Amino acid sequence: MTLHSTIDRVTDRIIARSEATRRPYLDRMEAARAKGPARAHLSCSGQAHAYAASGEDKDRLATTSAGNLGIVTTYNDMLSAHQPFERYPDLIRDAVRSAGGTAQVAGGVPAMCDGVTQGEAGMELSLFSRDVIALAASVALSHNTFDAAVYLGVCDKIVPGLVIAAQAFGHLPAVFLPAGPMESGLSNDEKAKVRQQFAAGEVGREALMAAEMAAYHGPGTCTFYGTANTNQMLMEFMGLHLPGASFVPPNGMLRDALTQEGAKRALALSALGNDYTPVASVLDEKAFVNGIVGLNATGGSTNLLIHLIAMARAGGIILDWEDFSDISDITPLLARVYPNGLADVNHFHAAGGLGYMIGELLKSGHLHPDTHTVAGQGLEHYTAEPKLKADGLVWEKGAGESLNEKILRPASDPFQPTGGLRRMAGSLGTACMKVSAVAPEHHIIEAPARVFADQNEVKAAFKAGELTEDVIVVVRFQGPKANGMPELHSLTPLLSILQGRGQKVALVTDGRMSGASGKVPAAIHVCPEAVDGGPIARVQDGDILRVDAVAGTLDVLADDLDSRPNATADLSAAHAGTGRELFAMFRNTVGAATTGATIFGG
C-alpha cells in the first residue's frame, strides 16, 4: 500500500525541522560506537571493581568478549506493574549465559505510582520523575562497560524517562522488556461508577475501597488504557519491544520466554555481531511518526503529547503539536478500550491486539513499513504474535481479522475516521484535548468560566453546591514551572457528575489530566502557563469561554483580555514538603509543555 500523503508530508517536515539537531546527535553516537565500551581498557583495579560481585561470570567478563548486557531496572513493590521485575535479573542472566554472554544490573532507577499520588502532594513530582529517571539511568550506564542494554519499565513517566536515557547511549542496542497487564478484575466502568457515587455522597468509603481493591488486585499493569499501556503500545509501534510482548500477563511461561529472548536479542544486536542495531538507528523520524499514528489510532493518553516530544528531542528530533494534529486528522480510530469504551487491555489483546492493528495500518498506508526494529528490518515483524511451543518460542502469523469489532475494527471500517487527539489554539493560547471518549454533543462547549488556583478549590466548590449551572472550570497555576504540572484526574468523578446532570461542562487547565480521563472535554497543557503570564492568567469568573474540539479552538469571548492584569497565586505551599523543596531547580529550568516540559534543553 502506498504511504498516505499526509504521513509522508509530516515526516518530511519533521526531518527538515530537525536537520540542525539530528545530524550532530548521530555524529556523537557514531563517535561513541567507534570508541566502544571501556571494559577492556579499564585499569586492572577498575575491572576488578566491575566484576567483583559477578560470581560465575567473573572470569568470562575478564577474559572474553562475548558481550556484556546492562540491565536498567525500575523494580519496586509500590507499582503493581513493576513488581514482576523482581525476578527478571536472574532470568536475564541465565538467558545471556546460554548465549555465551554476561549480564549485570547496571542500576536501579526510581519509579513512582501515579495511582497512589493522584490528588496528593507527591503528584507534583510525577512529571519531574521522568527526567530524574533519565538522569539515574544515565548514571547506571556511565560505567561504560556494556555492549547492549535492556530496560525494565512500564508505567507513566518511567518508559519515557528510560527512552530519553537510552538515546543518550544511542550507540548501544536496547530492548525494552515489559511485565504485562494484571488479570481483569472489577470492570473499569463499574469502578468509575462507584467513584462517582462516592463523590456524590451516595456510597461510603467502605464501598469505594471494596471497588478499588477489586479493580487493582494483583501484579501487572492497570488494565485501563491509560499512560502505562499507551507506553507499551508505543514500544511496539516504534520497534523497541519484541513483537507481541506488550500485553502478555506477568509471571507465566510465555512472559518468561519473551523476557529471556529479549535479553539474548539485545546482545545479538551489539557491535560484536553482524546485526548491529543501535537505538539511534531504531528511533528515527519515521519511528516517531509511527508512534504518533499508534497514539491516535488507539485513543491513547494525552501524557504522550508531552513525552513523545521530550523523547524525540533526546535524539535530536523536533516534534510539534501540529504534527500530532495533522496525523490525527487522517488516522482512523481502530480501538475502543476504557476510557474510550468498556473493554480493558486484556479484551483488546484477545480481539487481535497490536499485531492486528499494525497490520491494518500498514495496509492502509498509515505507517512507515521500512523502519529498523529490534526484531529486524521492517515493521511487518510486529504483525506476528509469539507462541510457546514444545521446541521453544516462535512467532506465528497474527490475527487476520478482529475477533470482536466492538473493541477492534479494521481500518476500512473504523470507529471514527480521525484520531483521538486535537490541538487547540486561540485567544487562551495553545492546548490539546483527547476527544476519542468524548461524545459528539460535548465537542463544543460555550459557558461561563469559574476560575480556581488548584484542584482542592474545585472540590470545595462542588461540595458546597456552587457548581449547579453550565460551567467551564478553569484550574490554573498547574503548569510545569508553577508546581510540576500534576495530573488533575481526581476531578474526573465530580466533573462527570455535573455532565450527568445535563450541565454543559468542560475543563481548561495548564496542568495535565490522567490517561484514564475521558468523557468530559478537557483542554489541557495550556501554553503559555499562568505563571509565565499566559492569557489563562487573565481569565475571570463569569467570562464566556468557548472550547471547540471540532474547529480546534480555545477562546475567551472578552474584548479586554489583553489589557487585564495577570492574576498571581501563592505557590509556596506547593514548593515544600514531600520532597518538593528539592525540585526547585527543576521548576526554575523546565521548558513549556509544547517542548516536552523537560529540563533537558526544552
XYZ file of C-alpha atoms in Angstrom, residues 36-506:
471
model
C 33.445 1.189 22.056
C 32.825 0.213 25.685
C 35.706 0.888 28.053
C 35.538 -2.531 29.678
C 38.724 -3.835 28.077
C 40.530 -0.551 28.587
C 39.787 -0.115 32.274
C 42.638 -0.317 34.732
C 43.065 -3.646 36.453
C 41.633 -2.075 39.573
C 38.642 -0.729 37.651
C 37.944 -4.116 36.118
C 38.250 -5.814 39.482
C 35.668 -3.417 40.912
C 33.342 -4.024 37.974
C 33.498 -7.813 38.169
C 33.961 -8.420 41.898
C 30.365 -9.492 42.585
C 29.764 -11.315 39.303
C 30.168 -14.839 40.676
C 30.402 -17.431 37.922
C 30.568 -14.675 35.275
C 33.734 -13.103 36.673
C 36.275 -14.955 34.546
C 34.208 -14.575 31.398
C 33.965 -10.810 31.937
C 37.693 -10.506 32.456
C 38.911 -12.714 29.617
C 36.332 -12.915 26.810
C 34.315 -10.532 24.675
C 31.086 -12.450 24.065
C 29.131 -9.396 25.175
C 28.080 -7.845 28.467
C 24.461 -6.767 28.864
C 23.495 -3.883 31.161
C 20.167 -4.208 32.989
C 18.447 -0.972 33.998
C 15.596 -1.873 36.309
C 12.711 0.093 37.798
C 11.636 -2.737 40.068
C 9.775 -1.863 43.235
C 6.859 -3.255 45.219
C 4.863 0.003 45.086
C 3.872 -0.384 41.451
C 1.841 -3.470 40.633
C 3.127 -3.163 37.063
C 6.764 -3.248 38.190
C 6.640 -5.877 40.942
C 7.141 -8.727 38.436
C 10.539 -7.247 37.551
C 11.895 -8.666 40.827
C 12.524 -11.969 39.023
C 13.908 -10.565 35.780
C 17.651 -10.202 36.531
C 18.060 -13.922 37.208
C 16.043 -14.808 34.103
C 18.165 -12.469 32.018
C 21.499 -13.687 33.397
C 20.582 -17.320 32.684
C 19.461 -16.487 29.148
C 22.562 -14.488 28.315
C 24.888 -17.130 29.746
C 23.293 -19.696 27.448
C 24.290 -17.441 24.550
C 27.858 -17.095 25.805
C 27.472 -13.608 27.237
C 27.137 -11.965 30.619
C 24.643 -9.600 32.224
C 24.847 -7.211 35.144
C 22.270 -4.993 36.804
C 23.717 -1.635 35.856
C 21.472 0.215 38.256
C 18.002 0.701 39.643
C 16.085 3.885 38.978
C 13.105 5.431 40.811
C 9.570 4.686 39.681
C 6.540 6.236 41.333
C 2.897 5.202 41.086
C 0.618 7.951 39.817
C -2.360 5.985 41.090
C -1.085 6.327 44.654
C -0.223 10.024 44.311
C -3.368 11.225 42.467
C -4.644 14.338 44.231
C -1.717 14.241 46.669
C 1.402 16.351 47.049
C 3.556 13.628 45.529
C 1.817 14.118 42.186
C 3.719 17.396 41.851
C 6.903 15.337 41.494
C 5.397 12.954 38.957
C 6.327 14.668 35.707
C 9.746 15.636 37.010
C 10.340 11.986 37.901
C 10.633 11.282 34.164
C 13.765 13.423 33.925
C 15.086 12.016 37.209
C 14.705 8.517 35.723
C 16.627 9.597 32.642
C 19.407 11.010 34.807
C 19.529 7.933 37.059
C 19.590 5.514 34.116
C 22.431 7.507 32.601
C 24.378 7.177 35.840
C 23.740 3.415 35.728
C 25.186 3.134 32.221
C 28.016 5.615 32.790
C 30.394 2.810 33.816
C 30.654 2.237 30.062
C 31.239 -1.484 30.387
C 28.236 -2.690 28.362
C 27.718 -3.810 24.777
C 23.910 -3.517 24.918
C 21.180 -2.772 27.435
C 17.733 -3.920 28.445
C 15.300 -1.582 30.174
C 12.714 -2.880 32.615
C 9.871 -0.373 32.771
C 6.161 0.033 32.113
C 4.397 2.937 33.743
C 3.632 6.569 33.124
C 6.866 8.583 33.333
C 9.119 5.563 33.501
C 9.233 4.398 29.901
C 9.681 7.952 28.538
C 12.485 8.561 31.041
C 14.189 5.324 30.065
C 13.850 6.147 26.365
C 15.498 9.523 26.957
C 18.390 7.767 28.701
C 18.606 5.074 26.023
C 19.093 7.801 23.422
C 21.882 9.382 25.463
C 23.546 5.974 24.981
C 22.117 5.651 21.498
C 25.174 3.824 20.160
C 24.096 0.808 22.213
C 21.310 -1.565 21.201
C 18.401 -1.602 23.615
C 15.407 -3.844 24.141
C 12.569 -2.783 26.422
C 11.134 -5.623 28.496
C 7.574 -5.178 29.829
C 5.815 -7.057 32.599
C 2.287 -7.290 31.172
C -1.195 -6.404 32.471
C -2.835 -7.783 35.589
C -5.769 -10.107 35.107
C -9.120 -8.427 34.575
C -10.937 -7.664 37.817
C -13.876 -5.380 38.527
C -14.594 -3.624 35.247
C -13.220 -0.136 34.823
C -16.711 1.157 34.076
C -18.103 -0.261 37.344
C -15.143 1.172 39.264
C -15.805 4.610 37.734
C -19.486 4.437 38.708
C -18.608 3.737 42.342
C -16.166 6.665 42.316
C -18.920 8.959 41.077
C -21.339 7.601 43.691
C -18.773 8.295 46.405
C -18.136 11.829 45.101
C -21.895 12.452 45.177
C -22.195 11.087 48.721
C -24.344 8.139 47.635
C -21.984 5.433 48.983
C -19.447 5.408 51.791
C -15.712 4.860 51.838
C -16.144 1.148 52.591
C -17.906 0.595 49.245
C -15.317 2.719 47.454
C -12.448 0.755 48.976
C -14.034 -2.561 48.055
C -14.424 -1.458 44.431
C -10.869 -0.158 44.162
C -9.403 -3.336 45.661
C -11.428 -5.452 43.239
C -10.136 -3.421 40.304
C -6.473 -3.258 41.361
C -5.945 -6.731 42.702
C -2.652 -8.272 41.610
C 0.715 -7.861 39.873
C 0.760 -6.274 36.450
C -0.258 -3.078 34.716
C -3.636 -1.486 35.468
C -5.975 -2.767 32.775
C -7.445 0.511 31.503
C -5.876 2.210 28.502
C -4.033 4.942 30.340
C -0.473 6.173 30.039
C 1.211 2.925 31.103
C -0.489 0.821 28.452
C -0.090 3.600 25.886
C 3.652 3.362 26.584
C 3.541 -0.360 25.843
C 1.750 0.250 22.556
C 4.398 2.789 21.551
C 7.260 0.417 22.252
C 5.829 -1.982 19.658
C 4.894 0.661 17.073
C 8.371 2.160 17.468
C 10.226 -1.155 17.431
C 11.728 -1.419 20.926
C 9.715 -4.393 22.217
C 9.774 -7.860 20.808
C 6.630 -8.304 18.669
C 3.519 -9.064 20.701
C 5.268 -8.626 24.053
C 3.215 -5.756 25.453
C 0.085 -7.421 26.794
C 1.179 -10.927 27.785
C 0.318 -11.379 31.515
C 3.068 -11.453 34.175
C 4.807 -14.474 35.630
C 3.704 -17.041 33.045
C 5.864 -19.258 30.870
C 5.292 -17.148 27.742
C 6.207 -13.956 29.587
C 9.404 -15.526 30.937
C 10.323 -16.801 27.475
C 9.815 -13.324 25.983
C 11.981 -11.800 28.717
C 14.810 -14.221 28.071
C 14.567 -13.897 24.302
C 14.597 -10.102 24.629
C 17.836 -10.256 26.599
C 19.502 -12.527 24.054
C 18.250 -10.343 21.231
C 19.777 -7.230 22.786
C 23.226 -8.842 22.812
C 22.774 -10.190 19.287
C 22.256 -6.614 18.088
C 25.527 -5.360 19.586
C 28.523 -4.171 17.607
C 30.212 -7.503 18.377
C 27.952 -9.303 15.900
C 26.703 -8.928 12.344
C 23.306 -7.335 13.104
C 24.388 -4.148 14.855
C 21.228 -2.122 15.520
C 21.745 0.752 17.955
C 18.925 2.786 19.451
C 19.975 5.738 17.302
C 19.008 3.718 14.213
C 15.700 2.486 15.613
C 14.369 5.794 16.920
C 14.450 7.901 13.794
C 11.857 10.341 12.435
C 9.828 7.532 10.862
C 9.637 5.634 14.138
C 8.277 8.691 15.946
C 5.679 9.258 13.225
C 4.626 5.611 13.607
C 4.300 6.218 17.349
C 2.071 9.243 16.775
C -0.110 7.176 14.429
C -0.428 4.484 17.097
C -1.318 7.094 19.709
C -4.163 8.369 17.559
C -5.390 5.018 16.261
C -5.748 3.683 19.812
C -7.060 6.839 21.510
C -4.036 6.870 23.771
C -3.043 9.012 26.733
C -2.638 12.771 26.423
C 0.506 12.497 28.542
C 2.307 11.236 25.447
C 1.764 14.612 23.775
C 4.436 15.778 26.200
C 6.512 12.621 26.493
C 6.924 11.907 22.784
C 8.209 15.440 22.243
C 10.744 15.041 25.064
C 11.754 11.561 23.893
C 12.277 12.775 20.334
C 14.375 15.770 21.402
C 16.740 13.428 23.216
C 17.651 12.087 19.767
C 17.775 15.456 18.048
C 14.276 15.149 16.529
C 11.946 18.145 16.906
C 8.225 17.357 17.105
C 5.417 19.894 17.282
C 1.780 19.520 18.388
C 0.866 20.449 14.814
C 2.411 17.131 13.742
C 0.131 15.259 16.138
C -2.917 17.213 14.967
C -2.244 16.712 11.258
C -1.706 12.987 11.762
C -4.822 12.762 13.916
C -6.876 14.279 11.096
C -6.167 11.323 8.813
C -5.686 8.421 11.261
C -8.693 6.125 11.799
C -9.616 5.258 15.382
C -9.479 1.451 15.438
C -9.815 0.631 19.147
C -12.311 1.178 21.941
C -10.549 0.449 25.219
C -11.546 2.043 28.529
C -11.947 5.009 28.998
C -12.785 5.146 25.294
C -15.011 2.070 25.620
C -15.932 -0.685 28.078
C -13.203 -3.211 27.193
C -9.878 -3.437 29.005
C -6.459 -4.179 27.504
C -6.845 -7.915 28.059
C -10.004 -7.881 25.942
C -8.188 -5.759 23.355
C -5.296 -8.211 23.207
C -7.667 -11.166 22.846
C -9.533 -9.425 19.996
C -6.363 -9.246 17.920
C -4.399 -6.593 19.737
C -1.475 -4.597 18.453
C -0.458 -7.140 15.829
C -3.814 -6.878 14.072
C -3.850 -3.095 14.404
C -0.325 -2.656 12.998
C -1.229 -4.908 10.095
C -4.318 -2.839 9.298
C -2.431 0.451 9.476
C 0.348 -0.893 7.265
C -2.213 -1.979 4.675
C -3.951 1.408 4.782
C -0.674 3.291 4.289
C -0.677 4.986 7.704
C 2.627 3.515 8.937
C 6.172 3.598 7.629
C 6.877 -0.069 6.848
C 10.657 0.265 6.466
C 11.786 1.154 9.978
C 14.597 -0.509 11.884
C 13.355 -2.525 14.882
C 14.869 -4.826 17.470
C 13.099 -7.690 15.665
C 14.736 -6.852 12.329
C 14.227 -4.579 9.366
C 10.591 -3.632 8.751
C 7.507 -3.118 10.909
C 5.869 -6.184 9.332
C 7.554 -8.219 12.094
C 5.041 -6.707 14.505
C 2.034 -8.292 12.811
C 3.126 -11.680 14.174
C 2.330 -12.987 17.640
C 4.523 -15.029 19.987
C 3.675 -18.629 20.827
C 5.419 -21.009 23.196
C 5.735 -24.425 21.559
C 7.415 -27.624 22.659
C 10.618 -26.584 20.923
C 10.598 -23.041 22.280
C 9.406 -19.543 21.495
C 8.187 -18.890 17.955
C 6.307 -16.135 16.142
C 3.316 -17.034 14.004
C 1.048 -15.021 11.750
C -1.264 -12.895 13.889
C -4.997 -12.425 13.700
C -6.090 -11.643 10.173
C -9.374 -10.201 11.367
C -10.785 -8.666 14.514
C -12.283 -11.205 16.875
C -14.516 -8.542 18.435
C -15.443 -5.492 16.364
C -16.930 -3.783 19.429
C -13.325 -3.454 20.610
C -11.145 -3.514 17.499
C -12.094 -2.637 13.937
C -10.399 -2.705 10.530
C -9.037 0.473 9.001
C -11.747 0.232 6.326
C -14.499 0.471 8.967
C -13.113 2.403 11.949
C -14.957 3.713 14.998
C -14.327 7.159 13.572
C -12.300 8.356 10.585
C -9.978 10.591 12.619
C -7.785 10.023 15.634
C -8.341 10.695 19.285
C -6.374 13.920 19.785
C -6.926 17.574 18.943
C -4.624 20.576 19.034
C -6.475 23.636 20.344
C -5.422 27.221 19.652
C -6.991 30.615 20.222
C -7.035 33.639 22.468
C -6.331 31.438 25.519
C -3.157 30.038 23.958
C -2.345 26.547 22.747
C -3.714 23.375 24.316
C -4.689 19.817 23.451
C -7.699 17.591 24.026
C -8.389 13.881 23.949
C -11.697 13.536 22.097
C -11.882 9.795 21.463
C -14.014 9.223 24.580
C -15.977 12.493 24.414
C -19.481 12.185 22.946
C -20.042 14.388 19.866
C -22.635 16.509 21.682
C -19.892 17.604 24.098
C -17.288 18.547 21.481
C -18.304 22.222 21.606
C -18.907 23.846 24.987
C -19.592 27.552 25.467
C -20.242 28.542 29.063
C -19.213 30.926 31.866
C -15.843 30.362 33.489
C -15.294 29.536 37.129
C -11.648 30.095 37.980
C -9.639 28.152 40.586
C -5.998 28.139 41.655
C -5.880 24.415 42.468
C -7.978 21.255 42.375
C -8.851 21.368 46.073
C -10.708 24.642 45.496
C -12.777 22.908 42.805
C -13.669 20.056 45.143
C -14.680 22.500 47.872
C -16.928 24.427 45.478
C -18.553 21.191 44.336
C -19.226 20.055 47.903
C -20.673 23.470 48.731
C -23.168 23.102 45.880
C -21.788 26.057 43.926
C -21.421 24.315 40.551
C -25.069 23.944 39.548
C -25.108 25.743 36.192
C -23.293 25.319 32.894
C -19.635 25.922 33.642
C -16.123 25.746 32.224
C -13.867 25.011 35.163
C -10.522 26.803 34.816
C -7.720 25.425 37.006
C -4.548 27.457 36.543
C -1.095 27.700 38.113
C -0.754 23.960 37.473
C 1.930 24.151 34.773
C 5.448 22.708 34.998
C 7.044 25.936 36.230
C 4.323 26.552 38.811
C 4.172 23.228 40.624
C 5.455 20.449 38.358
C 2.294 20.072 36.242
C 0.350 17.479 38.263
C -2.382 15.334 36.790
C -5.845 16.516 37.861
C -7.538 13.151 37.422
C -9.203 13.347 40.824
C -11.511 16.000 39.332
C -12.930 13.500 36.839
C -15.649 11.986 39.069
C -17.177 15.314 40.093
C -16.994 16.814 36.590
C -18.668 13.641 35.301
C -21.457 14.144 37.834
C -22.065 17.667 36.566
C -22.149 16.414 32.998
C -24.507 13.609 34.007
C -26.915 16.175 35.448
C -27.286 17.672 31.994
C -24.996 20.655 32.538
C -22.612 21.853 29.875
C -19.205 21.333 31.465
C -15.560 21.425 30.386
